[in-house]
PDB file of C-alpha atoms in Angstrom:
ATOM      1  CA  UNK A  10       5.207  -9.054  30.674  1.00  0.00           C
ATOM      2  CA  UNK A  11       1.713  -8.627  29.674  1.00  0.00           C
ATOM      3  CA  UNK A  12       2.475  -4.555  29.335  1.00  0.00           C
ATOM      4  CA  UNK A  13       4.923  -5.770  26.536  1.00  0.00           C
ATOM      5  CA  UNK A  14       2.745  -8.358  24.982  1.00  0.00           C
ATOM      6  CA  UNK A  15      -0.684  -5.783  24.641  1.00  0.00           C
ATOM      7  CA  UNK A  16       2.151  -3.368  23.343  1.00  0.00           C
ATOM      8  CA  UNK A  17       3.164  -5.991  20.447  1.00  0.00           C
ATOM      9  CA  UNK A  18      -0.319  -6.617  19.652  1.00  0.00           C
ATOM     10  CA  UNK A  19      -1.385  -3.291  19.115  1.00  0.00           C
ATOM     11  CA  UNK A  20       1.559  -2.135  16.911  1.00  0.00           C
ATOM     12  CA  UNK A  21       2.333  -4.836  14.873  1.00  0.00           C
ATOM     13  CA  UNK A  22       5.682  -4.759  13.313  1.00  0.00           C
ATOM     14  CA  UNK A  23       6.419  -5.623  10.213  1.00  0.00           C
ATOM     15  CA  UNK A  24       8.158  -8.529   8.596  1.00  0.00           C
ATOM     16  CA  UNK A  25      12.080  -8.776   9.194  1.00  0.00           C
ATOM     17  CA  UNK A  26      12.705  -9.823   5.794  1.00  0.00           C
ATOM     18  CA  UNK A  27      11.230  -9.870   2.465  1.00  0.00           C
ATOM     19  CA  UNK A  28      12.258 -13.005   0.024  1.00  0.00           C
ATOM     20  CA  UNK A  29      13.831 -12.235  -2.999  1.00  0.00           C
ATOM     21  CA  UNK A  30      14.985 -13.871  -6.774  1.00  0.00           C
ATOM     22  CA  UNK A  31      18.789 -13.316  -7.191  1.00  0.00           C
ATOM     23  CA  UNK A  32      18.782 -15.801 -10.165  1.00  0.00           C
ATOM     24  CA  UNK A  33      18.132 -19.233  -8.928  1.00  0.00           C
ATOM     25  CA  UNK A  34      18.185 -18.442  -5.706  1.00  0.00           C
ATOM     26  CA  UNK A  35      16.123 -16.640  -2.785  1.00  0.00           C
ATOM     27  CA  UNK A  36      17.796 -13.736  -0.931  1.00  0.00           C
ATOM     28  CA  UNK A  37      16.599 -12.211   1.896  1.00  0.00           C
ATOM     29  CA  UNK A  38      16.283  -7.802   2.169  1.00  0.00           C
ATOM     30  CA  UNK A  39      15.777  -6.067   4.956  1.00  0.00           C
ATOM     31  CA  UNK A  40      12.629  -3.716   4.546  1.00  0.00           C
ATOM     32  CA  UNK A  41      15.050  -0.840   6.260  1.00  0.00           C
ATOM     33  CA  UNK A  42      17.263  -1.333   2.469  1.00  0.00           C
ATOM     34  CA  UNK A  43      14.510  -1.271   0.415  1.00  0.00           C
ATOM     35  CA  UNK A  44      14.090   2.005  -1.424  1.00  0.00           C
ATOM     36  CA  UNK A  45      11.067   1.355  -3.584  1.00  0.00           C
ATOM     37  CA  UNK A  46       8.362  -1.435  -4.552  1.00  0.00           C
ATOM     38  CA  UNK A  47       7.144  -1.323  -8.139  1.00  0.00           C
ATOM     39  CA  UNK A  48       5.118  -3.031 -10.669  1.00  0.00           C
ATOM     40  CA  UNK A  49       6.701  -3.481 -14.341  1.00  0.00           C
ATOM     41  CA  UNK A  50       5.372  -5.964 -17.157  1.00  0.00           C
ATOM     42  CA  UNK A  51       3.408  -8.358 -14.698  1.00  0.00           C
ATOM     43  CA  UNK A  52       6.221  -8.453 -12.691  1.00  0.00           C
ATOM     44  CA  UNK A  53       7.311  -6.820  -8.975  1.00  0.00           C
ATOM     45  CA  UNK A  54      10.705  -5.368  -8.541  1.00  0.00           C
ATOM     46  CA  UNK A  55      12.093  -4.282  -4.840  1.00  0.00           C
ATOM     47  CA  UNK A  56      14.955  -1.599  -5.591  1.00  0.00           C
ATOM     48  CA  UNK A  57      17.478  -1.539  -2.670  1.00  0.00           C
ATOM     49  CA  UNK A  58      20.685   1.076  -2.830  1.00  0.00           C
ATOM     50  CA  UNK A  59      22.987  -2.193  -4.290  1.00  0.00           C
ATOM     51  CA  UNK A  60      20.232  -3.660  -6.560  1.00  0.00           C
ATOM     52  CA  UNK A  61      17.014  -4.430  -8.243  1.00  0.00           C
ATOM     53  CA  UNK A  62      15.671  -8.382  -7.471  1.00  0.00           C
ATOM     54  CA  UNK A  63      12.238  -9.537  -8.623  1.00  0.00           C
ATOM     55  CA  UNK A  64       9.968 -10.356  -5.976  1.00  0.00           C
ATOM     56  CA  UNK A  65       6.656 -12.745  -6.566  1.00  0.00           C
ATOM     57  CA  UNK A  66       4.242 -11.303  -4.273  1.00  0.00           C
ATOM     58  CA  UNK A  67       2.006  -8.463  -5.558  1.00  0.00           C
ATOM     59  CA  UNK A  68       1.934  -4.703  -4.858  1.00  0.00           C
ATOM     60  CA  UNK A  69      -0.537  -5.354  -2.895  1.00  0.00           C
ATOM     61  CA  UNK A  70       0.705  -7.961  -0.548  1.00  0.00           C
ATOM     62  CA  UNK A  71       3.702  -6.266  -0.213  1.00  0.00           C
ATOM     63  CA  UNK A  72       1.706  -2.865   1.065  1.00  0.00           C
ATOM     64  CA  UNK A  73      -0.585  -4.680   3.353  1.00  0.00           C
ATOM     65  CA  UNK A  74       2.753  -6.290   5.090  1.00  0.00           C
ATOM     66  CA  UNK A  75       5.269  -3.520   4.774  1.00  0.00           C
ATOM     67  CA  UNK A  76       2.659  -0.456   5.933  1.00  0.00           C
ATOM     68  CA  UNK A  77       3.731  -1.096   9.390  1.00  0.00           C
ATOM     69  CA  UNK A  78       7.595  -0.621   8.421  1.00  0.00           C
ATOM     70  CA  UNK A  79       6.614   3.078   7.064  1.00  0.00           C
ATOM     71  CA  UNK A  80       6.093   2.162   3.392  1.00  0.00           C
ATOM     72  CA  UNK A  81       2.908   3.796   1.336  1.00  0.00           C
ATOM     73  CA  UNK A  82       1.709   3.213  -1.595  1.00  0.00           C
ATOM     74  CA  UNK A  83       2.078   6.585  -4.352  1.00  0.00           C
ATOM     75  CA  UNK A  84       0.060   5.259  -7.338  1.00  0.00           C
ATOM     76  CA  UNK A  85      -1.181   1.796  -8.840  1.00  0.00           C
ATOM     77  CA  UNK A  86       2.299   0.183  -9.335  1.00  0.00           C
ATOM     78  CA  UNK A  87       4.532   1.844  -6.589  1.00  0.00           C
ATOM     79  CA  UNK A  88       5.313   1.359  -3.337  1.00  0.00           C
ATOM     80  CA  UNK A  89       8.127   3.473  -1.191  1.00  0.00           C
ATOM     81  CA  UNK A  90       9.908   3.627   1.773  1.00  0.00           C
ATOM     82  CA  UNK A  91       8.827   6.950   3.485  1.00  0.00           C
ATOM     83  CA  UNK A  92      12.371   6.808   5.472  1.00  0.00           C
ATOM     84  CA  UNK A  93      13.853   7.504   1.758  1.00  0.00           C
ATOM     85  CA  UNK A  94      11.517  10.238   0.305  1.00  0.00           C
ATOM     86  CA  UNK A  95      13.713  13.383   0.001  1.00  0.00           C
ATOM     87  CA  UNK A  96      11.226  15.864  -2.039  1.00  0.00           C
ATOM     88  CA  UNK A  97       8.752  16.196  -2.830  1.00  0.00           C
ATOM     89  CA  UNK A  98       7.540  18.112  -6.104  1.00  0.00           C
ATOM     90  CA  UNK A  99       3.776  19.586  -8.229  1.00  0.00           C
ATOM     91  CA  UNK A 100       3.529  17.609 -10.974  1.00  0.00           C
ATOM     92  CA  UNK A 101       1.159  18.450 -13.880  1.00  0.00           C
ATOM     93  CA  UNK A 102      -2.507  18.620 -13.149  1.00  0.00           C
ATOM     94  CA  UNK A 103      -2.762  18.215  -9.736  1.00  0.00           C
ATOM     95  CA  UNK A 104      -0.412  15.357  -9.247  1.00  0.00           C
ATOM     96  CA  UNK A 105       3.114  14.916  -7.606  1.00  0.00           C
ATOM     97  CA  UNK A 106       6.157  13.548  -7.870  1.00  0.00           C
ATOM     98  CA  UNK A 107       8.447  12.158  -5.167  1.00  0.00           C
ATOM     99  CA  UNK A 108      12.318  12.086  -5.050  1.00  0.00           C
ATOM    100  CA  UNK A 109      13.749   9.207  -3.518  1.00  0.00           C
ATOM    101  CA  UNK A 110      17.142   8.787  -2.185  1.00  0.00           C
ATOM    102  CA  UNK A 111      18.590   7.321  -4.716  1.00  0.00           C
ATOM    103  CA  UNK A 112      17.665   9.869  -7.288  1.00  0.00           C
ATOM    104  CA  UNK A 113      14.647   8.393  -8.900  1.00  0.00           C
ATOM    105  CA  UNK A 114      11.284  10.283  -9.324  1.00  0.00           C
ATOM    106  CA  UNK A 115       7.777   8.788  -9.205  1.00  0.00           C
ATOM    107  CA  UNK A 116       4.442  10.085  -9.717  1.00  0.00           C
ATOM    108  CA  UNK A 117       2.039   9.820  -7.351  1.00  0.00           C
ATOM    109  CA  UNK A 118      -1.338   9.601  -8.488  1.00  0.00           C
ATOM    110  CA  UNK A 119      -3.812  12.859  -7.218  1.00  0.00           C
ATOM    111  CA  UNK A 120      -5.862  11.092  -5.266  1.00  0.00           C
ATOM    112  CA  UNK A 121      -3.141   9.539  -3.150  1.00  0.00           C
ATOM    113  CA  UNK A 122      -1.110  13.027  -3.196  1.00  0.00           C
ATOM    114  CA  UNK A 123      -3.237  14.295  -0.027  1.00  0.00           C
ATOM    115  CA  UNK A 124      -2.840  11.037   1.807  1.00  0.00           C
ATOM    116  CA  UNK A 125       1.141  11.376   1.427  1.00  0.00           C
ATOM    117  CA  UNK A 126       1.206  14.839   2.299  1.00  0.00           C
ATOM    118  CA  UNK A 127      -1.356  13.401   5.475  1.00  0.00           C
ATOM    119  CA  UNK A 128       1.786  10.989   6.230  1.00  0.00           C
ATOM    120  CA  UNK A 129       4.269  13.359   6.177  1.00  0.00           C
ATOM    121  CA  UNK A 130       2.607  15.582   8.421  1.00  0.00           C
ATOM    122  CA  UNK A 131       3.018  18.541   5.353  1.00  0.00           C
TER     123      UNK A 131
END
């Protein structure tokens, strides 16, 4: 028992559920269905394989709780779900772009190109 308790303390898991806006009401995701995280118009979007709900916590607080479920943050406004990057691709001038599993392409920002790479042991 306390084998099992210093194991949950040292490898925090993330949250089972992220709240979403489906209209008026709040659905809940499961971080495993999220594809991508991103930032549009002073608004965050989560993008699952069904659908694309608005979300009102920031980029920010959604990286600081969803790093433990194997999400990283690619640029300023994006956040994905390592489990659904399928390529990765040079982009112009040093920078990258990643394929995700549903067939959309992000940049990822130079500087954070070397920490992905890191992450996916490339």
């Amino acid at each position: 028992d306390v084998l099992r308790q210093l194991i949950r303390e040292a490898r925090p898991a993330g949250p089972r559920r992220i709240a979403v806006r489906q209209g008026n009401r709040i659905a809940l995701v499961s971080p495993r269905e999220i594809i991508h995280i991103s930032a549009e118009e002073k608004q965050v979007y989560v993008q699952t394989v069904r659908q694309r709900y608005a979300v009102d916590k920031t980029v920010t607080e959604l990286e600081e709780c969803l790093s433990a479920c194997g999400f990283f943050r690619i640029n300023r406004g994006d956040l994905v779900n390592l489990e659904h990057v399928r390529e990765l691709m040079p982009w112009f001038s040093g920078a990258w772009r990643v394929v995700l599993s549903n067939g959309a392409e992000l940049d990822v920002s130079r500087d954070r190109a070397r920490h992905l790479k890191k992450e996916l042991q490339l």
